[in-house]
mmCIF file with all atom_site columns, C-alpha atoms and ligand atoms in Angstrom:
data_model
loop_
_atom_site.group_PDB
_atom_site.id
_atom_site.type_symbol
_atom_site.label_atom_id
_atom_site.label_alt_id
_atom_site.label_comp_id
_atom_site.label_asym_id
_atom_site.label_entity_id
_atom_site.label_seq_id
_atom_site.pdbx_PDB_ins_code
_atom_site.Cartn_x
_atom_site.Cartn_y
_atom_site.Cartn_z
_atom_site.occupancy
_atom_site.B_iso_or_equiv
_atom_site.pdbx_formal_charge
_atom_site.auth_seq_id
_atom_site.auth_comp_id
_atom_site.auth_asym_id
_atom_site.auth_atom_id
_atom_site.pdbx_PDB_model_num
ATOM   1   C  CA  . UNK A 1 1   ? -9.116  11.249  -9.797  1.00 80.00 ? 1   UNK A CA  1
ATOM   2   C  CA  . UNK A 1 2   ? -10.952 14.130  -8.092  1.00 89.00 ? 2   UNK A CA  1
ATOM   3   C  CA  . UNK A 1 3   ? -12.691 12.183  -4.708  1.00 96.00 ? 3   UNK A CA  1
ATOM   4   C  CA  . UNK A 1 4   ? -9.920  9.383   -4.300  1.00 98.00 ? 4   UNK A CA  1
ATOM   5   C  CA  . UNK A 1 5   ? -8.635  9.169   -0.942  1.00 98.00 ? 5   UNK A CA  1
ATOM   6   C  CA  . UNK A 1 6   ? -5.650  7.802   -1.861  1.00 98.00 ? 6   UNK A CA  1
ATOM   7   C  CA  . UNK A 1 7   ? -4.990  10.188  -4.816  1.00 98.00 ? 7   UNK A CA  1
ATOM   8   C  CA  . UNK A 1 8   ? -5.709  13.234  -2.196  1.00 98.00 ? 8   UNK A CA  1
ATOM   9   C  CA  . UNK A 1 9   ? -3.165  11.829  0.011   1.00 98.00 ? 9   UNK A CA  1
ATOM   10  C  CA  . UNK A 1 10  ? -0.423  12.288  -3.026  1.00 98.00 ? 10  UNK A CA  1
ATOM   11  C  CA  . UNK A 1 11  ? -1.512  15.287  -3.934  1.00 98.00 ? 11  UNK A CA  1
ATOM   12  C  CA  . UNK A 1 12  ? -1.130  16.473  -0.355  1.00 97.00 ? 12  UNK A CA  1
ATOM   13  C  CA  . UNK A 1 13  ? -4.788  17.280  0.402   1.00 98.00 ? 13  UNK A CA  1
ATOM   14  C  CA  . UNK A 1 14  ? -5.158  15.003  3.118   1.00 97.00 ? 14  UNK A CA  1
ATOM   15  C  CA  . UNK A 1 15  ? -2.318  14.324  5.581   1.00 98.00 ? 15  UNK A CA  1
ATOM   16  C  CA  . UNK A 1 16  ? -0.850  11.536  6.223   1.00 98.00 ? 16  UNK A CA  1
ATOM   17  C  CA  . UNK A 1 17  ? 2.541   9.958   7.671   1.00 98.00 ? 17  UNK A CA  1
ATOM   18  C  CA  . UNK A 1 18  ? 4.177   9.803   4.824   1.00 98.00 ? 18  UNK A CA  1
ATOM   19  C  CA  . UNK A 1 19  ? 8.163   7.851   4.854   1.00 98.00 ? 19  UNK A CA  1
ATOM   20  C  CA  . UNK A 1 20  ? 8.390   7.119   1.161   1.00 98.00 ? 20  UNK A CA  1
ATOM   21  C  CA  . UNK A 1 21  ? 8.248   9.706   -1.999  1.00 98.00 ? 21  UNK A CA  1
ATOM   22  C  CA  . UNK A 1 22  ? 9.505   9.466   -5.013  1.00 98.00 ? 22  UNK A CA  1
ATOM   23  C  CA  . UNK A 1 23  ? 8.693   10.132  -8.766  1.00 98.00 ? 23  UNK A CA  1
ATOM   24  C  CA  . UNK A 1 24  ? 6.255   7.010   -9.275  1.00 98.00 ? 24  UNK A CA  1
ATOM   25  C  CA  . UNK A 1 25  ? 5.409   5.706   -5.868  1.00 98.00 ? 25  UNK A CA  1
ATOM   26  C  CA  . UNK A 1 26  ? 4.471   7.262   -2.060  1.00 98.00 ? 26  UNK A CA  1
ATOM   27  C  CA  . UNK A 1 27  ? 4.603   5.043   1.151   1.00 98.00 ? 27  UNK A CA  1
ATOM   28  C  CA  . UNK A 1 28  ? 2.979   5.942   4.568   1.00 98.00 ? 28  UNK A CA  1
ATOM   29  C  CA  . UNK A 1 29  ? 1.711   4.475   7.888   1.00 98.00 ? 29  UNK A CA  1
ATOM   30  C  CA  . UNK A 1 30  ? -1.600  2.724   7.904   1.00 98.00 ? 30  UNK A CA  1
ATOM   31  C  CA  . UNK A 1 31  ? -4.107  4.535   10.369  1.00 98.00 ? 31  UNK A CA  1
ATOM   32  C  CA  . UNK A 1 32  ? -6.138  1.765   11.581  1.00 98.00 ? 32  UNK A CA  1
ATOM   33  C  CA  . UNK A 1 33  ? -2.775  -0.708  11.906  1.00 98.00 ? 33  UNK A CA  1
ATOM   34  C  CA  . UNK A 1 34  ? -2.962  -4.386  12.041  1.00 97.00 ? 34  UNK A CA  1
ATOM   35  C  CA  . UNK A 1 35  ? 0.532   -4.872  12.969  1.00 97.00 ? 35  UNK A CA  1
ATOM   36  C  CA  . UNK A 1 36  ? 3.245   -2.795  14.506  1.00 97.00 ? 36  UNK A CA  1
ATOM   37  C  CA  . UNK A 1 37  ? 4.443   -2.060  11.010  1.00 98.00 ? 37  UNK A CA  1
ATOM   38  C  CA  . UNK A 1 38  ? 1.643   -1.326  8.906   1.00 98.00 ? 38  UNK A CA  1
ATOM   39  C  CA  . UNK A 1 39  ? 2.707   0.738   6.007   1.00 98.00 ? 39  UNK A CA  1
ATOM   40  C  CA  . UNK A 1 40  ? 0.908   1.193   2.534   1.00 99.00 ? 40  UNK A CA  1
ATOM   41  C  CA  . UNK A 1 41  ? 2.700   1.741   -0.597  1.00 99.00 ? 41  UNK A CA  1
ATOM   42  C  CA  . UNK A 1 42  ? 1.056   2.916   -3.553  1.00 98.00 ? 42  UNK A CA  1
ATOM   43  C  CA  . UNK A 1 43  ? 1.891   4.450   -7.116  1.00 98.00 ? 43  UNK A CA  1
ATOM   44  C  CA  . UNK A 1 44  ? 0.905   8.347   -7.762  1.00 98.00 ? 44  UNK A CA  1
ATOM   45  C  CA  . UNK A 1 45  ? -0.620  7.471   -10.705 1.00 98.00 ? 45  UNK A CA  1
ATOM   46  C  CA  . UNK A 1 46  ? -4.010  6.452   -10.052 1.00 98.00 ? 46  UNK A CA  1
ATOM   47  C  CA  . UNK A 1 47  ? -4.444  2.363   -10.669 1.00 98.00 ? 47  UNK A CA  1
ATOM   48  C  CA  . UNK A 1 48  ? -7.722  1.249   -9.331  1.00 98.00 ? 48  UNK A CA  1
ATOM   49  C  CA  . UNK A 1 49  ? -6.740  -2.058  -8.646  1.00 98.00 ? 49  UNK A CA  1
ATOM   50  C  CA  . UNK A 1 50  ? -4.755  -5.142  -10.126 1.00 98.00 ? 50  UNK A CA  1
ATOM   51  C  CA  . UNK A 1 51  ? -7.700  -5.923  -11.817 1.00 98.00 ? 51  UNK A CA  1
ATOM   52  C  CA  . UNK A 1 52  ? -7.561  -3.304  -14.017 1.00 97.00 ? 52  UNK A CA  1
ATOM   53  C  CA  . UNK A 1 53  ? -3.720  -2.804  -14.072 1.00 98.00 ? 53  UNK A CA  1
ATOM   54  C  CA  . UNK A 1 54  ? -2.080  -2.994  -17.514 1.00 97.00 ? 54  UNK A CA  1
ATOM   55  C  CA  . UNK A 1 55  ? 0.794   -4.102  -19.024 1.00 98.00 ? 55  UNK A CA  1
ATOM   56  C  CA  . UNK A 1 56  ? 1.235   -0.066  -19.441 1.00 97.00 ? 56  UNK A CA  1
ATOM   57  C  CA  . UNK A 1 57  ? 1.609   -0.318  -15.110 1.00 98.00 ? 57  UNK A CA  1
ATOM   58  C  CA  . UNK A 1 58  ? 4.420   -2.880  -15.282 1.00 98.00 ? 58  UNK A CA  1
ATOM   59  C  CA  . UNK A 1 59  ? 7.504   -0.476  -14.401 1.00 98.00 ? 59  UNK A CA  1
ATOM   60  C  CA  . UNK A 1 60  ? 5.590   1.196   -11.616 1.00 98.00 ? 60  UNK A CA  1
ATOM   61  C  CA  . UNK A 1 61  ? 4.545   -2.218  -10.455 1.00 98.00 ? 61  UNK A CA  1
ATOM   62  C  CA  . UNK A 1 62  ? 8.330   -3.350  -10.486 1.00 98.00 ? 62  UNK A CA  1
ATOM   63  C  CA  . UNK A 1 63  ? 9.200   -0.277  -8.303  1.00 98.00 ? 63  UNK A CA  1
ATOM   64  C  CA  . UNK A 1 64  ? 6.258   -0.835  -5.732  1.00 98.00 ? 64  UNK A CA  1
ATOM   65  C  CA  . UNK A 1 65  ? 7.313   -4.328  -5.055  1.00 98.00 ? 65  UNK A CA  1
ATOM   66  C  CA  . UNK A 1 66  ? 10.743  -3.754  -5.268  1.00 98.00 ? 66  UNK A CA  1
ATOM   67  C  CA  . UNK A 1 67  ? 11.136  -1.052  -2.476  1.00 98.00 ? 67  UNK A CA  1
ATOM   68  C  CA  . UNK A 1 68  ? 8.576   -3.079  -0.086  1.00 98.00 ? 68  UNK A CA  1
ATOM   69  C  CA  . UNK A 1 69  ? 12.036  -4.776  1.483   1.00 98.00 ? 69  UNK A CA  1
ATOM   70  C  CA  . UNK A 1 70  ? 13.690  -1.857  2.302   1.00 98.00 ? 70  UNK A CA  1
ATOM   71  C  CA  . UNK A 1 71  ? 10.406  0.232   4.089   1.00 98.00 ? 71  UNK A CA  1
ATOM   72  C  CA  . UNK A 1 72  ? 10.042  -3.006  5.409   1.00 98.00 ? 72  UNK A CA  1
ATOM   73  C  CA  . UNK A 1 73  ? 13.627  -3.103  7.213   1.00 98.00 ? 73  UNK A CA  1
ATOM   74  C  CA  . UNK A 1 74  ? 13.756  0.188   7.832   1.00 98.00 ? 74  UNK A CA  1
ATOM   75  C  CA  . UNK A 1 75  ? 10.692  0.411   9.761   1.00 98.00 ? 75  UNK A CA  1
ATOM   76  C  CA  . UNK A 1 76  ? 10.733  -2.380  12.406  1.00 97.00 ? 76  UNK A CA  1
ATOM   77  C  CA  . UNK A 1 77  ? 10.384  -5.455  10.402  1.00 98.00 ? 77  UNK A CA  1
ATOM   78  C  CA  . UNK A 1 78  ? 13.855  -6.419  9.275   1.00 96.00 ? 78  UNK A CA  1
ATOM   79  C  CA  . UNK A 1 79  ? 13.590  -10.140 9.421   1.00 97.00 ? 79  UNK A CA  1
ATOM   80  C  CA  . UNK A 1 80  ? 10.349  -10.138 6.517   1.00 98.00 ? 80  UNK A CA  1
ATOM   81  C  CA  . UNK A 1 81  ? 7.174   -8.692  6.250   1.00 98.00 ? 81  UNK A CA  1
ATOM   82  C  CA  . UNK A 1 82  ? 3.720   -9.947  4.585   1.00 98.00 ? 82  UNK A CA  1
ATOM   83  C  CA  . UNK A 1 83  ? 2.688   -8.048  1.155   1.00 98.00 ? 83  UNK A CA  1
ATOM   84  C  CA  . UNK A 1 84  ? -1.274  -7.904  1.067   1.00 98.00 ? 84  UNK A CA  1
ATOM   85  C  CA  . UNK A 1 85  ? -3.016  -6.692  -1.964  1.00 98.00 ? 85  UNK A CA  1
ATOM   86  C  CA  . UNK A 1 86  ? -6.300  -7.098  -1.842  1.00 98.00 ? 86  UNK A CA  1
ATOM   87  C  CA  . UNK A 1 87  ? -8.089  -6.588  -5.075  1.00 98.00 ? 87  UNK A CA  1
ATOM   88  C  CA  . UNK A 1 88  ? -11.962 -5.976  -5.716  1.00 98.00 ? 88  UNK A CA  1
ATOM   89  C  CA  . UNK A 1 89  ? -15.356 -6.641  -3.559  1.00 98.00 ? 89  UNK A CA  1
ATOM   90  C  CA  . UNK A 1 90  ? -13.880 -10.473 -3.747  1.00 97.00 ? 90  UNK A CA  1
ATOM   91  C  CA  . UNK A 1 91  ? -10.486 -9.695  -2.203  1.00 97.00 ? 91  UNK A CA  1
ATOM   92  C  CA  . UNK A 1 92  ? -12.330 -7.094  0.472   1.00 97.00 ? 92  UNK A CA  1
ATOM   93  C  CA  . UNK A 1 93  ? -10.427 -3.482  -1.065  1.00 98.00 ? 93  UNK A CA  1
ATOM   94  C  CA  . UNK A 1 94  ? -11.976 -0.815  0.472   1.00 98.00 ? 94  UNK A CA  1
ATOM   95  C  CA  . UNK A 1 95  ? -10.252 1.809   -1.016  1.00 98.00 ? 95  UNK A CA  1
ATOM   96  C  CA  . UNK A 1 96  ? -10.238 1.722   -5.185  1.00 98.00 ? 96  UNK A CA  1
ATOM   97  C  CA  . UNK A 1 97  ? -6.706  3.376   -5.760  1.00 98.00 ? 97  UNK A CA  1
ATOM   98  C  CA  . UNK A 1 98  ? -4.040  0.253   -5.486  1.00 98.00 ? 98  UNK A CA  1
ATOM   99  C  CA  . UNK A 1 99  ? -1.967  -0.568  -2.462  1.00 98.00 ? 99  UNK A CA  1
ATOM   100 C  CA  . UNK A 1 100 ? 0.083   -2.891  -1.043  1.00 98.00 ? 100 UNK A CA  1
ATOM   101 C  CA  . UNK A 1 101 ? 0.170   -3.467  2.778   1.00 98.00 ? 101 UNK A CA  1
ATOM   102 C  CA  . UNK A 1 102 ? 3.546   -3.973  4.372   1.00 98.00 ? 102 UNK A CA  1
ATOM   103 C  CA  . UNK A 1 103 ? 2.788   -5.937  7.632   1.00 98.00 ? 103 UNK A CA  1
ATOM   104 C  CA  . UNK A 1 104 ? 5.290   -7.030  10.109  1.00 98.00 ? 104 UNK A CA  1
ATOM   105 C  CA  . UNK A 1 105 ? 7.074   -6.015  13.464  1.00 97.00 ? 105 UNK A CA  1
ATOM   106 C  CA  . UNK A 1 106 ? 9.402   -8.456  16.114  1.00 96.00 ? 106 UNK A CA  1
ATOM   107 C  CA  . UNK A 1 107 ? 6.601   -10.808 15.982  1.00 96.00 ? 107 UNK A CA  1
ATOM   108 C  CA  . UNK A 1 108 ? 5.404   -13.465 13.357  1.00 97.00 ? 108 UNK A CA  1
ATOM   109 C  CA  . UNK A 1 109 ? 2.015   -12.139 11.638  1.00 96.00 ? 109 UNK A CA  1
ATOM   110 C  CA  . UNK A 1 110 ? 0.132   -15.794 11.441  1.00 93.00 ? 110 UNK A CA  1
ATOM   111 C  CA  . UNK A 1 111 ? -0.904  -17.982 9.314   1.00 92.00 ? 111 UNK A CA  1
ATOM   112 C  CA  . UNK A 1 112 ? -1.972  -16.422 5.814   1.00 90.00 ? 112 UNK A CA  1
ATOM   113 C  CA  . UNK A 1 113 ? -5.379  -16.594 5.705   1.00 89.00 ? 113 UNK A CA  1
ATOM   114 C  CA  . UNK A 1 114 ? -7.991  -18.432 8.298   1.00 84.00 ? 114 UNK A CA  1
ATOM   115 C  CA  . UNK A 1 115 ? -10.353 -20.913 6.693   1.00 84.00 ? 115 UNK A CA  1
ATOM   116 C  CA  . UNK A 1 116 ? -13.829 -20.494 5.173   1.00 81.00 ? 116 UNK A CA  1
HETATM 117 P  P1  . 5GP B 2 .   ? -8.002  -2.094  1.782   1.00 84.13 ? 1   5GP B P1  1
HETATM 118 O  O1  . 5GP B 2 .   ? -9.080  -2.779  2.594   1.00 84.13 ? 1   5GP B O1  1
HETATM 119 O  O2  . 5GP B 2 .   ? -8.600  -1.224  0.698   1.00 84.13 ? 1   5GP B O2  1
HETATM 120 O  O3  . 5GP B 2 .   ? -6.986  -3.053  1.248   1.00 84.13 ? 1   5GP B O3  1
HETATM 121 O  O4  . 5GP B 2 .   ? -7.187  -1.174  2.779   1.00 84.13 ? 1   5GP B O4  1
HETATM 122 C  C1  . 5GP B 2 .   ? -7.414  0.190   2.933   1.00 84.13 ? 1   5GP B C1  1
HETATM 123 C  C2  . 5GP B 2 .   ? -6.536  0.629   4.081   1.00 84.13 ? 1   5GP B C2  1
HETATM 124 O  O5  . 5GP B 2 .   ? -6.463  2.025   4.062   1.00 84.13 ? 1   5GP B O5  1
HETATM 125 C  C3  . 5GP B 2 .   ? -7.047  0.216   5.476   1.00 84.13 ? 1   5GP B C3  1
HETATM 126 O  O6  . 5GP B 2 .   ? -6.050  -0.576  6.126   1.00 84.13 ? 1   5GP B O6  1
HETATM 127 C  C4  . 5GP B 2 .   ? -7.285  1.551   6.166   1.00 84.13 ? 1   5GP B C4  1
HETATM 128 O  O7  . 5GP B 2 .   ? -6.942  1.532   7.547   1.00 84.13 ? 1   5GP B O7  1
HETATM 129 C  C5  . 5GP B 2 .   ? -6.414  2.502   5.380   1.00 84.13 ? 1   5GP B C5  1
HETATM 130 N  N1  . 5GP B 2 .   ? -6.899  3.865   5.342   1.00 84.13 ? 1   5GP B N1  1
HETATM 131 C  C6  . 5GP B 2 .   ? -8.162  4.269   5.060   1.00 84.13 ? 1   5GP B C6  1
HETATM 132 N  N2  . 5GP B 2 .   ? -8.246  5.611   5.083   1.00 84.13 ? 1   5GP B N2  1
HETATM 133 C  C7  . 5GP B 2 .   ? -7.003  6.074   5.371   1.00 84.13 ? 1   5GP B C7  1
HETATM 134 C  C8  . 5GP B 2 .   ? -6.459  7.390   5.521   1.00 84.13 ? 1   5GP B C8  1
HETATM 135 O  O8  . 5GP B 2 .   ? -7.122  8.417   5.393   1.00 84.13 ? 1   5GP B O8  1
HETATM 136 N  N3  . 5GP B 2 .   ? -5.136  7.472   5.831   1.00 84.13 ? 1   5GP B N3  1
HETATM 137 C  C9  . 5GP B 2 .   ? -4.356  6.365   5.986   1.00 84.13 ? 1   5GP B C9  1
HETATM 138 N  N4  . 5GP B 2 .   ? -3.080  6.556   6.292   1.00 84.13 ? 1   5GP B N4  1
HETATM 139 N  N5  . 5GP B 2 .   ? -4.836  5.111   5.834   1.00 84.13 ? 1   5GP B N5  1
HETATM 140 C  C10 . 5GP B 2 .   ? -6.146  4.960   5.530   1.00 84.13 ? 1   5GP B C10 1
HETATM 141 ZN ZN1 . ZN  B 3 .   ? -6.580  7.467   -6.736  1.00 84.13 ? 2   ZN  B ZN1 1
#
């Protein structure tokens, strides 16, 4: 995907503070962070979004959420984290190449979402 941030940032054409790579997945510091740990982890491959994720994206999915716990402790949030994927104009994704958001630090994030 020629113009997607996100798919830039993998290929190295826009910097960014990168402390994950590996063959399916990169991780790197948020730069607008909500939370003294505010890392993003998303595959190489370019996935728009969960909504259009396939069965096809299953191992890479696997591998995302299964390294969150590790960044996660290994950054400044080793007693748990929040996982945020937001997904589509409903779930407020700005950028169309999927991500999770690792949020955490010493302190509890709050409650999960505030109330319409
Ligand atoms: P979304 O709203 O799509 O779930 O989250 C997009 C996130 O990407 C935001 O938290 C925003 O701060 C972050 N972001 C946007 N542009 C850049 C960038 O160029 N570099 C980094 N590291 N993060 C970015
Ligand atoms: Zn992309």
């Amino acid at each position: 995907m020629e113009d997607c941030l996100f798919c830039k940032i993998v290929r190295g054409e826009i910097p960014a503070r990168k402390v994950h790579e590996d063959d399916w997945l990169i991780a790197f510091h948020d730069i607008n962070p909500a939370r003294p740990l505010h890392l993003l982890v998303i595959p190489k491959k370019h996935i728009t979004s969960l909504a259009t994720a396939t069965a096809d994206d299953t191992e890479i999915l696997g591998r995302l959420l299964a390294i969150t716990g590790r960044l996660a402790a290994e950054h400044g949030s080793p007693d748990g984290f929040r996982l945020i994927i937001n997904t589509g104009r409903i779930g407020h994704q700005e950028v169309p190449h999927l991500h999770a958001h690792i949020v955490g630090g010493p302190e509890p994030v709050g409650p999960m979402l505030k109330r319409a």
